[in-house]
Amino acid sequence: MRDAGTLTRPAFSMPGEACDSHVHVFEAAAKYPSVDAPHYTLPDGSLEKLQRMTGVLGLQRFVIVQPSYYGTDNRCMLDALSAAGARARGVAMVGENCTDEELTAMHARGVRALRLDLFLRSSWPTAEIIAYIERSVRRTRAIGWHVQFYTPGWVVRDLLPFLAGLDADFVIDHMGYMLESDGLTHTDFDRLIDMIGAGRGWIKLSAPYRLARDGNFERLKPMARALIEAAPDRIIWGSDWPHIPEGGKDTGTLLNLLSEWAPDAEARKRILVSNPAKLFRFEE
């Protein structure tokens, strides 16, 4: 893991209560075992190191997203929320047998959303994915949460007609994850923009290196600006720290992409402060 002291500092004035809306936390394997056959080895991404990173970059709030490494065992995320206190919120992953009492207990510890892993379910027929989303939305609506989609772009494409009419707040991670290598086109992305602009969807500007795998972030600028223009009050930013599987990435450089994507200081304040405050209910 890259030492926080070596990170590039923000190129713009950081607004107060700025939020990193997508981080993960990993702790000792002896206390928090992984799922069977995880996709990666245990990252060096403790809460202590996360707090050092956010301190250096002036990020006063953060949202801990449950990683696939732990599956539906949310104990590491929940314990990190308890340790971090009011500056943190959480996004959980649960099985369909999770009880209302368990959701209420997680709410009390700072969880405000469910993460739906559609990579794991990408082989399902679209109708079954939609039914799964609808069941999850019913659960989250009852407790005042939203749902977040960790999903390949081609699943997003297939879900666009359904999402356009979904009467609930939802977040799509990683700018829609629409990769040309997966067969996605500019037309597909334009349809995503139309859906976000007209519906209740939110977009997370996160993990640009998952879209521009060659490191050419410049080509993401038109995409990011189009999303911000379509739904300025429903865009949030996340670093995707600790950048699995390459913990040496410079989180400060990723933050500074916002100076190009949202040149206006008020737009950045919405993305970093007011939008996540509303979505994750930081003022509660």
mmCIF file of C-alpha atoms in Angstrom:
data_model
loop_
_atom_site.group_PDB
_atom_site.id
_atom_site.type_symbol
_atom_site.label_atom_id
_atom_site.label_comp_id
_atom_site.label_asym_id
_atom_site.label_seq_id
_atom_site.Cartn_x
_atom_site.Cartn_y
_atom_site.Cartn_z
ATOM 1 C CA MET A 1 0.000 0.000 0.000
ATOM 2 C CA ARG A 2 1.306 3.409 -0.970
ATOM 3 C CA ASP A 3 2.226 5.534 2.033
ATOM 4 C CA ALA A 4 -0.268 8.359 2.478
ATOM 5 C CA GLY A 5 2.534 10.888 2.885
ATOM 6 C CA THR A 6 3.582 10.369 -0.738
ATOM 7 C CA LEU A 7 0.164 11.092 -2.266
ATOM 8 C CA THR A 8 -0.298 14.006 -4.640
ATOM 9 C CA ARG A 9 -2.106 16.811 -2.826
ATOM 10 C CA PRO A 10 -5.400 18.243 -4.075
ATOM 11 C CA ALA A 11 -5.008 20.715 -6.936
ATOM 12 C CA PHE A 12 -8.120 22.613 -5.808
ATOM 13 C CA SER A 13 -9.429 23.925 -2.520
ATOM 14 C CA MET A 14 -11.119 21.040 -0.777
ATOM 15 C CA PRO A 15 -14.574 21.916 0.542
ATOM 16 C CA GLY A 16 -15.393 21.122 4.139
ATOM 17 C CA GLU A 17 -16.988 17.720 4.805
ATOM 18 C CA ALA A 18 -15.831 16.323 1.459
ATOM 19 C CA CYS A 19 -16.667 12.634 1.104
ATOM 20 C CA ASP A 20 -14.958 9.692 -0.557
ATOM 21 C CA SER A 21 -18.046 7.664 -1.426
ATOM 22 C CA HIS A 22 -16.348 4.383 -2.317
ATOM 23 C CA VAL A 23 -13.645 2.784 -0.184
ATOM 24 C CA HIS A 24 -13.084 -0.702 1.199
ATOM 25 C CA VAL A 25 -11.555 -1.823 4.499
ATOM 26 C CA PHE A 26 -9.672 -5.053 5.172
ATOM 27 C CA GLU A 27 -8.329 -6.273 8.486
ATOM 28 C CA ALA A 28 -6.557 -9.332 9.931
ATOM 29 C CA ALA A 29 -7.521 -12.638 8.324
ATOM 30 C CA ALA A 30 -7.569 -14.377 11.702
ATOM 31 C CA LYS A 31 -10.510 -12.201 12.764
ATOM 32 C CA TYR A 32 -12.260 -11.648 9.422
ATOM 33 C CA PRO A 33 -12.034 -14.672 7.107
ATOM 34 C CA SER A 34 -12.622 -14.291 3.378
ATOM 35 C CA VAL A 35 -15.101 -16.151 1.227
ATOM 36 C CA ASP A 36 -13.945 -19.435 -0.230
ATOM 37 C CA ALA A 37 -11.703 -18.842 -3.262
ATOM 38 C CA PRO A 38 -11.669 -15.016 -3.258
ATOM 39 C CA HIS A 39 -10.679 -13.255 -6.486
ATOM 40 C CA TYR A 40 -7.644 -11.594 -4.853
ATOM 41 C CA THR A 41 -5.360 -11.904 -1.842
ATOM 42 C CA LEU A 42 -5.935 -9.937 1.357
ATOM 43 C CA PRO A 43 -5.211 -6.257 0.533
ATOM 44 C CA ASP A 44 -3.172 -4.023 2.814
ATOM 45 C CA GLY A 45 -6.142 -1.729 3.393
ATOM 46 C CA SER A 46 -6.790 -1.237 7.095
ATOM 47 C CA LEU A 47 -9.010 1.455 8.598
ATOM 48 C CA GLU A 48 -5.892 3.100 10.034
ATOM 49 C CA LYS A 49 -4.365 3.461 6.571
ATOM 50 C CA LEU A 50 -7.667 4.634 5.119
ATOM 51 C CA GLN A 51 -7.885 7.379 7.722
ATOM 52 C CA ARG A 52 -4.330 8.470 6.970
ATOM 53 C CA MET A 53 -5.173 8.722 3.267
ATOM 54 C CA THR A 54 -8.340 10.729 3.872
ATOM 55 C CA GLY A 55 -6.516 12.992 6.304
ATOM 56 C CA VAL A 56 -3.790 13.834 3.799
ATOM 57 C CA LEU A 57 -6.318 14.580 1.036
ATOM 58 C CA GLY A 58 -8.758 16.557 3.174
ATOM 59 C CA LEU A 59 -11.589 14.034 2.922
ATOM 60 C CA GLN A 60 -13.531 14.346 6.149
ATOM 61 C CA ARG A 61 -16.139 11.689 5.357
ATOM 62 C CA PHE A 62 -16.073 8.306 3.660
ATOM 63 C CA VAL A 63 -18.357 5.432 2.726
ATOM 64 C CA ILE A 64 -17.118 1.891 3.342
ATOM 65 C CA VAL A 65 -18.451 -0.470 0.692
ATOM 66 C CA GLN A 66 -18.579 -4.182 1.465
ATOM 67 C CA PRO A 67 -16.070 -5.949 -0.820
ATOM 68 C CA SER A 68 -16.646 -9.291 -2.537
ATOM 69 C CA TYR A 69 -13.658 -10.600 -0.541
ATOM 70 C CA TYR A 70 -15.911 -10.923 2.530
ATOM 71 C CA GLY A 71 -19.134 -11.768 0.688
ATOM 72 C CA THR A 72 -22.152 -11.284 2.929
ATOM 73 C CA ASP A 73 -20.119 -11.379 6.155
ATOM 74 C CA ASN A 74 -20.234 -7.650 6.959
ATOM 75 C CA ARG A 75 -18.423 -7.791 10.307
ATOM 76 C CA CYS A 76 -15.231 -6.082 9.141
ATOM 77 C CA MET A 77 -17.151 -3.221 7.540
ATOM 78 C CA LEU A 78 -19.463 -2.845 10.543
ATOM 79 C CA ASP A 79 -16.596 -2.831 13.049
ATOM 80 C CA ALA A 80 -14.814 -0.192 10.951
ATOM 81 C CA LEU A 81 -17.970 1.942 10.994
ATOM 82 C CA SER A 82 -18.159 1.688 14.770
ATOM 83 C CA ALA A 83 -14.525 2.714 15.090
ATOM 84 C CA ALA A 84 -14.768 5.587 12.595
ATOM 85 C CA GLY A 85 -17.927 7.074 14.068
ATOM 86 C CA ALA A 86 -20.131 9.756 12.528
ATOM 87 C CA ARG A 87 -17.734 10.540 9.668
ATOM 88 C CA ALA A 88 -18.436 7.161 8.043
ATOM 89 C CA ARG A 89 -21.327 5.365 6.385
ATOM 90 C CA GLY A 90 -21.555 1.817 5.041
ATOM 91 C CA VAL A 91 -22.895 -0.183 2.114
ATOM 92 C CA ALA A 92 -23.632 -3.819 2.993
ATOM 93 C CA MET A 93 -24.063 -7.025 1.013
ATOM 94 C CA VAL A 94 -26.587 -9.491 2.396
ATOM 95 C CA GLY A 95 -28.167 -12.779 1.484
ATOM 96 C CA GLU A 96 -31.854 -12.941 0.715
ATOM 97 C CA ASN A 97 -32.443 -14.664 4.058
ATOM 98 C CA CYS A 98 -31.203 -11.595 5.965
ATOM 99 C CA THR A 99 -33.852 -10.549 8.493
ATOM 100 C CA ASP A 100 -35.394 -7.123 9.022
ATOM 101 C CA GLU A 101 -33.872 -7.139 12.504
ATOM 102 C CA GLU A 102 -30.396 -7.589 11.040
ATOM 103 C CA LEU A 103 -30.943 -4.685 8.630
ATOM 104 C CA THR A 104 -32.140 -2.493 11.501
ATOM 105 C CA ALA A 105 -29.042 -3.372 13.531
ATOM 106 C CA MET A 106 -26.803 -2.451 10.578
ATOM 107 C CA HIS A 107 -28.677 0.821 10.137
ATOM 108 C CA ALA A 108 -27.884 1.701 13.751
ATOM 109 C CA ARG A 109 -24.184 1.240 12.985
ATOM 110 C CA GLY A 110 -24.222 3.492 9.928
ATOM 111 C CA VAL A 111 -25.217 1.352 6.939
ATOM 112 C CA ARG A 112 -27.389 3.205 4.433
ATOM 113 C CA ALA A 113 -27.437 1.005 1.317
ATOM 114 C CA LEU A 114 -27.269 -2.500 -0.093
ATOM 115 C CA ARG A 115 -24.688 -3.452 -2.691
ATOM 116 C CA LEU A 116 -26.044 -5.791 -5.361
ATOM 117 C CA ASP A 117 -23.257 -7.824 -6.971
ATOM 118 C CA LEU A 118 -24.496 -8.289 -10.523
ATOM 119 C CA PHE A 119 -21.102 -9.567 -11.669
ATOM 120 C CA LEU A 120 -21.922 -12.609 -9.549
ATOM 121 C CA ARG A 121 -25.343 -12.836 -11.200
ATOM 122 C CA SER A 122 -24.428 -11.766 -14.729
ATOM 123 C CA SER A 123 -25.280 -15.191 -16.177
ATOM 124 C CA TRP A 124 -28.871 -14.893 -14.955
ATOM 125 C CA PRO A 125 -31.615 -14.023 -17.450
ATOM 126 C CA THR A 126 -32.455 -10.318 -17.356
ATOM 127 C CA ALA A 127 -35.916 -11.082 -15.942
ATOM 128 C CA GLU A 128 -34.362 -12.880 -12.956
ATOM 129 C CA ILE A 129 -31.941 -10.004 -12.326
ATOM 130 C CA ILE A 130 -34.858 -7.573 -12.390
ATOM 131 C CA ALA A 131 -36.806 -9.713 -9.918
ATOM 132 C CA TYR A 132 -33.748 -9.784 -7.609
ATOM 133 C CA ILE A 133 -33.451 -5.982 -7.805
ATOM 134 C CA GLU A 134 -37.151 -5.541 -7.081
ATOM 135 C CA ARG A 135 -36.929 -7.754 -4.002
ATOM 136 C CA SER A 136 -33.924 -5.777 -2.776
ATOM 137 C CA VAL A 137 -35.640 -2.442 -3.399
ATOM 138 C CA ARG A 138 -38.623 -3.552 -1.323
ATOM 139 C CA ARG A 139 -36.271 -4.366 1.554
ATOM 140 C CA THR A 140 -34.338 -1.109 1.325
ATOM 141 C CA ARG A 141 -37.411 1.096 0.876
ATOM 142 C CA ALA A 142 -38.782 -0.160 4.183
ATOM 143 C CA ILE A 143 -35.698 1.018 6.057
ATOM 144 C CA GLY A 144 -34.947 4.138 3.999
ATOM 145 C CA TRP A 145 -31.876 2.829 2.155
ATOM 146 C CA HIS A 146 -30.956 2.769 -1.515
ATOM 147 C CA VAL A 147 -29.338 0.066 -3.645
ATOM 148 C CA GLN A 148 -25.960 0.173 -5.404
ATOM 149 C CA PHE A 149 -25.112 -1.850 -8.482
ATOM 150 C CA TYR A 150 -21.686 -3.431 -8.859
ATOM 151 C CA THR A 151 -22.220 -4.631 -12.380
ATOM 152 C CA PRO A 152 -20.642 -5.112 -15.803
ATOM 153 C CA GLY A 153 -21.642 -2.482 -18.327
ATOM 154 C CA TRP A 154 -23.442 -4.902 -20.577
ATOM 155 C CA VAL A 155 -25.801 -5.779 -17.728
ATOM 156 C CA VAL A 156 -26.383 -2.042 -17.210
ATOM 157 C CA ARG A 157 -27.225 -1.769 -20.912
ATOM 158 C CA ASP A 158 -29.749 -4.599 -20.696
ATOM 159 C CA LEU A 159 -31.330 -3.097 -17.574
ATOM 160 C CA LEU A 160 -31.716 0.460 -18.906
ATOM 161 C CA PRO A 161 -35.423 0.140 -19.844
ATOM 162 C CA PHE A 162 -36.192 -1.240 -16.379
ATOM 163 C CA LEU A 163 -34.035 1.296 -14.539
ATOM 164 C CA ALA A 164 -35.660 4.188 -16.380
ATOM 165 C CA GLY A 165 -38.922 3.432 -14.577
ATOM 166 C CA LEU A 166 -37.542 2.284 -11.227
ATOM 167 C CA ASP A 167 -39.244 4.303 -8.498
ATOM 168 C CA ALA A 168 -36.376 4.170 -6.028
ATOM 169 C CA ASP A 169 -32.939 5.695 -5.610
ATOM 170 C CA PHE A 170 -30.139 3.557 -6.995
ATOM 171 C CA VAL A 171 -26.436 4.054 -7.673
ATOM 172 C CA ILE A 172 -24.389 2.618 -10.516
ATOM 173 C CA ASP A 173 -20.730 2.166 -9.629
ATOM 174 C CA HIS A 174 -17.713 3.095 -11.739
ATOM 175 C CA MET A 175 -19.432 5.427 -14.237
ATOM 176 C CA GLY A 176 -21.512 2.558 -15.579
ATOM 177 C CA TYR A 177 -18.536 0.270 -16.242
ATOM 178 C CA MET A 178 -19.243 0.413 -19.984
ATOM 179 C CA LEU A 179 -16.163 -1.111 -21.601
ATOM 180 C CA GLU A 180 -15.681 -1.180 -25.350
ATOM 181 C CA SER A 181 -13.963 -4.524 -24.862
ATOM 182 C CA ASP A 182 -17.299 -5.863 -23.591
ATOM 183 C CA GLY A 183 -19.072 -4.686 -26.724
ATOM 184 C CA LEU A 184 -20.496 -1.434 -25.341
ATOM 185 C CA THR A 185 -20.896 1.499 -27.736
ATOM 186 C CA HIS A 186 -21.260 5.292 -27.573
ATOM 187 C CA THR A 187 -24.955 4.789 -28.225
ATOM 188 C CA ASP A 188 -25.215 2.608 -25.109
ATOM 189 C CA PHE A 189 -23.525 5.318 -23.062
ATOM 190 C CA ASP A 190 -25.849 7.975 -24.486
ATOM 191 C CA ARG A 191 -28.798 5.827 -23.384
ATOM 192 C CA LEU A 192 -27.270 5.632 -19.890
ATOM 193 C CA ILE A 193 -27.020 9.426 -19.786
ATOM 194 C CA ASP A 194 -30.651 9.785 -20.871
ATOM 195 C CA MET A 195 -31.767 7.339 -18.186
ATOM 196 C CA ILE A 196 -29.784 9.078 -15.449
ATOM 197 C CA GLY A 197 -31.032 12.491 -16.494
ATOM 198 C CA ALA A 198 -34.696 11.510 -16.471
ATOM 199 C CA GLY A 199 -34.954 8.983 -13.636
ATOM 200 C CA ARG A 200 -33.857 8.398 -10.051
ATOM 201 C CA GLY A 201 -30.455 6.945 -10.768
ATOM 202 C CA TRP A 202 -27.174 8.176 -9.305
ATOM 203 C CA ILE A 203 -23.727 7.681 -10.829
ATOM 204 C CA LYS A 204 -20.511 7.151 -8.937
ATOM 205 C CA LEU A 205 -17.417 8.690 -10.535
ATOM 206 C CA SER A 206 -15.053 6.009 -9.294
ATOM 207 C CA ALA A 207 -12.248 3.682 -10.385
ATOM 208 C CA PRO A 208 -11.357 5.392 -13.687
ATOM 209 C CA TYR A 209 -8.565 2.867 -14.140
ATOM 210 C CA ARG A 210 -11.175 0.145 -14.556
ATOM 211 C CA LEU A 211 -12.506 1.988 -17.610
ATOM 212 C CA ALA A 212 -9.271 3.430 -19.029
ATOM 213 C CA ARG A 213 -7.098 0.413 -18.439
ATOM 214 C CA ASP A 214 -4.287 1.957 -20.465
ATOM 215 C CA GLY A 215 -4.112 4.872 -18.014
ATOM 216 C CA ASN A 216 -5.410 7.382 -20.572
ATOM 217 C CA PHE A 217 -7.854 9.173 -18.292
ATOM 218 C CA GLU A 218 -8.174 12.063 -20.725
ATOM 219 C CA ARG A 219 -10.639 10.103 -22.814
ATOM 220 C CA LEU A 220 -12.936 9.757 -19.797
ATOM 221 C CA LYS A 221 -13.368 13.537 -19.484
ATOM 222 C CA PRO A 222 -16.251 13.817 -22.005
ATOM 223 C CA MET A 223 -18.023 10.903 -20.319
ATOM 224 C CA ALA A 224 -17.670 12.367 -16.825
ATOM 225 C CA ARG A 225 -18.752 15.834 -17.939
ATOM 226 C CA ALA A 226 -21.793 14.440 -19.761
ATOM 227 C CA LEU A 227 -22.889 12.563 -16.629
ATOM 228 C CA ILE A 228 -22.396 15.615 -14.412
ATOM 229 C CA GLU A 229 -24.388 17.774 -16.814
ATOM 230 C CA ALA A 230 -27.214 15.222 -17.001
ATOM 231 C CA ALA A 231 -27.683 14.850 -13.237
ATOM 232 C CA PRO A 232 -25.631 17.419 -11.296
ATOM 233 C CA ASP A 233 -27.444 16.627 -8.034
ATOM 234 C CA ARG A 234 -27.040 12.838 -8.358
ATOM 235 C CA ILE A 235 -23.314 12.442 -8.960
ATOM 236 C CA ILE A 236 -20.891 11.311 -6.256
ATOM 237 C CA TRP A 237 -17.146 10.603 -6.295
ATOM 238 C CA GLY A 238 -15.226 7.632 -4.917
ATOM 239 C CA SER A 239 -11.563 6.688 -4.962
ATOM 240 C CA ASP A 240 -12.053 2.891 -4.895
ATOM 241 C CA TRP A 241 -9.249 2.780 -2.279
ATOM 242 C CA PRO A 242 -7.246 0.539 -1.722
ATOM 243 C CA HIS A 243 -7.291 0.117 -5.506
ATOM 244 C CA ILE A 244 -7.418 -3.662 -5.711
ATOM 245 C CA PRO A 245 -5.141 -5.226 -6.837
ATOM 246 C CA GLU A 246 -2.673 -2.313 -7.152
ATOM 247 C CA GLY A 247 -2.389 -0.546 -3.823
ATOM 248 C CA GLY A 248 0.423 1.653 -5.114
ATOM 249 C CA LYS A 249 -1.916 3.902 -7.082
ATOM 250 C CA ASP A 250 -1.869 7.614 -6.248
ATOM 251 C CA THR A 251 -5.278 8.417 -4.782
ATOM 252 C CA GLY A 252 -4.483 12.134 -4.946
ATOM 253 C CA THR A 253 -4.066 11.950 -8.718
ATOM 254 C CA LEU A 254 -7.460 10.273 -8.982
ATOM 255 C CA LEU A 255 -9.060 12.980 -6.835
ATOM 256 C CA ASN A 256 -7.520 15.669 -9.009
ATOM 257 C CA LEU A 257 -9.351 14.343 -12.057
ATOM 258 C CA LEU A 258 -12.328 16.227 -10.633
ATOM 259 C CA SER A 259 -10.587 19.509 -11.464
ATOM 260 C CA GLU A 260 -10.971 18.528 -15.139
ATOM 261 C CA TRP A 261 -14.304 16.756 -14.910
ATOM 262 C CA ALA A 262 -15.961 19.478 -12.810
ATOM 263 C CA PRO A 263 -13.966 22.706 -13.273
ATOM 264 C CA ASP A 264 -16.533 24.760 -11.352
ATOM 265 C CA ALA A 265 -15.971 24.833 -7.592
ATOM 266 C CA GLU A 266 -19.702 24.694 -6.837
ATOM 267 C CA ALA A 267 -20.097 21.592 -8.998
ATOM 268 C CA ARG A 268 -17.248 19.892 -7.115
ATOM 269 C CA LYS A 269 -18.854 20.862 -3.811
ATOM 270 C CA ARG A 270 -22.074 19.150 -4.861
ATOM 271 C CA ILE A 271 -20.204 16.005 -5.915
ATOM 272 C CA LEU A 272 -18.012 15.851 -2.819
ATOM 273 C CA VAL A 273 -20.272 17.283 -0.120
ATOM 274 C CA SER A 274 -23.978 17.925 -0.643
ATOM 275 C CA ASN A 275 -24.808 14.963 -2.896
ATOM 276 C CA PRO A 276 -23.244 12.273 -0.677
ATOM 277 C CA ALA A 277 -24.579 14.008 2.433
ATOM 278 C CA LYS A 278 -28.093 13.647 1.043
ATOM 279 C CA LEU A 279 -27.687 10.121 -0.321
ATOM 280 C CA PHE A 280 -26.001 8.653 2.764
ATOM 281 C CA ARG A 281 -27.848 10.839 5.289
ATOM 282 C CA PHE A 282 -24.775 12.186 6.987
ATOM 283 C CA GLU A 283 -26.838 14.833 8.742
ATOM 284 C CA GLU A 284 -28.891 12.271 10.676
#
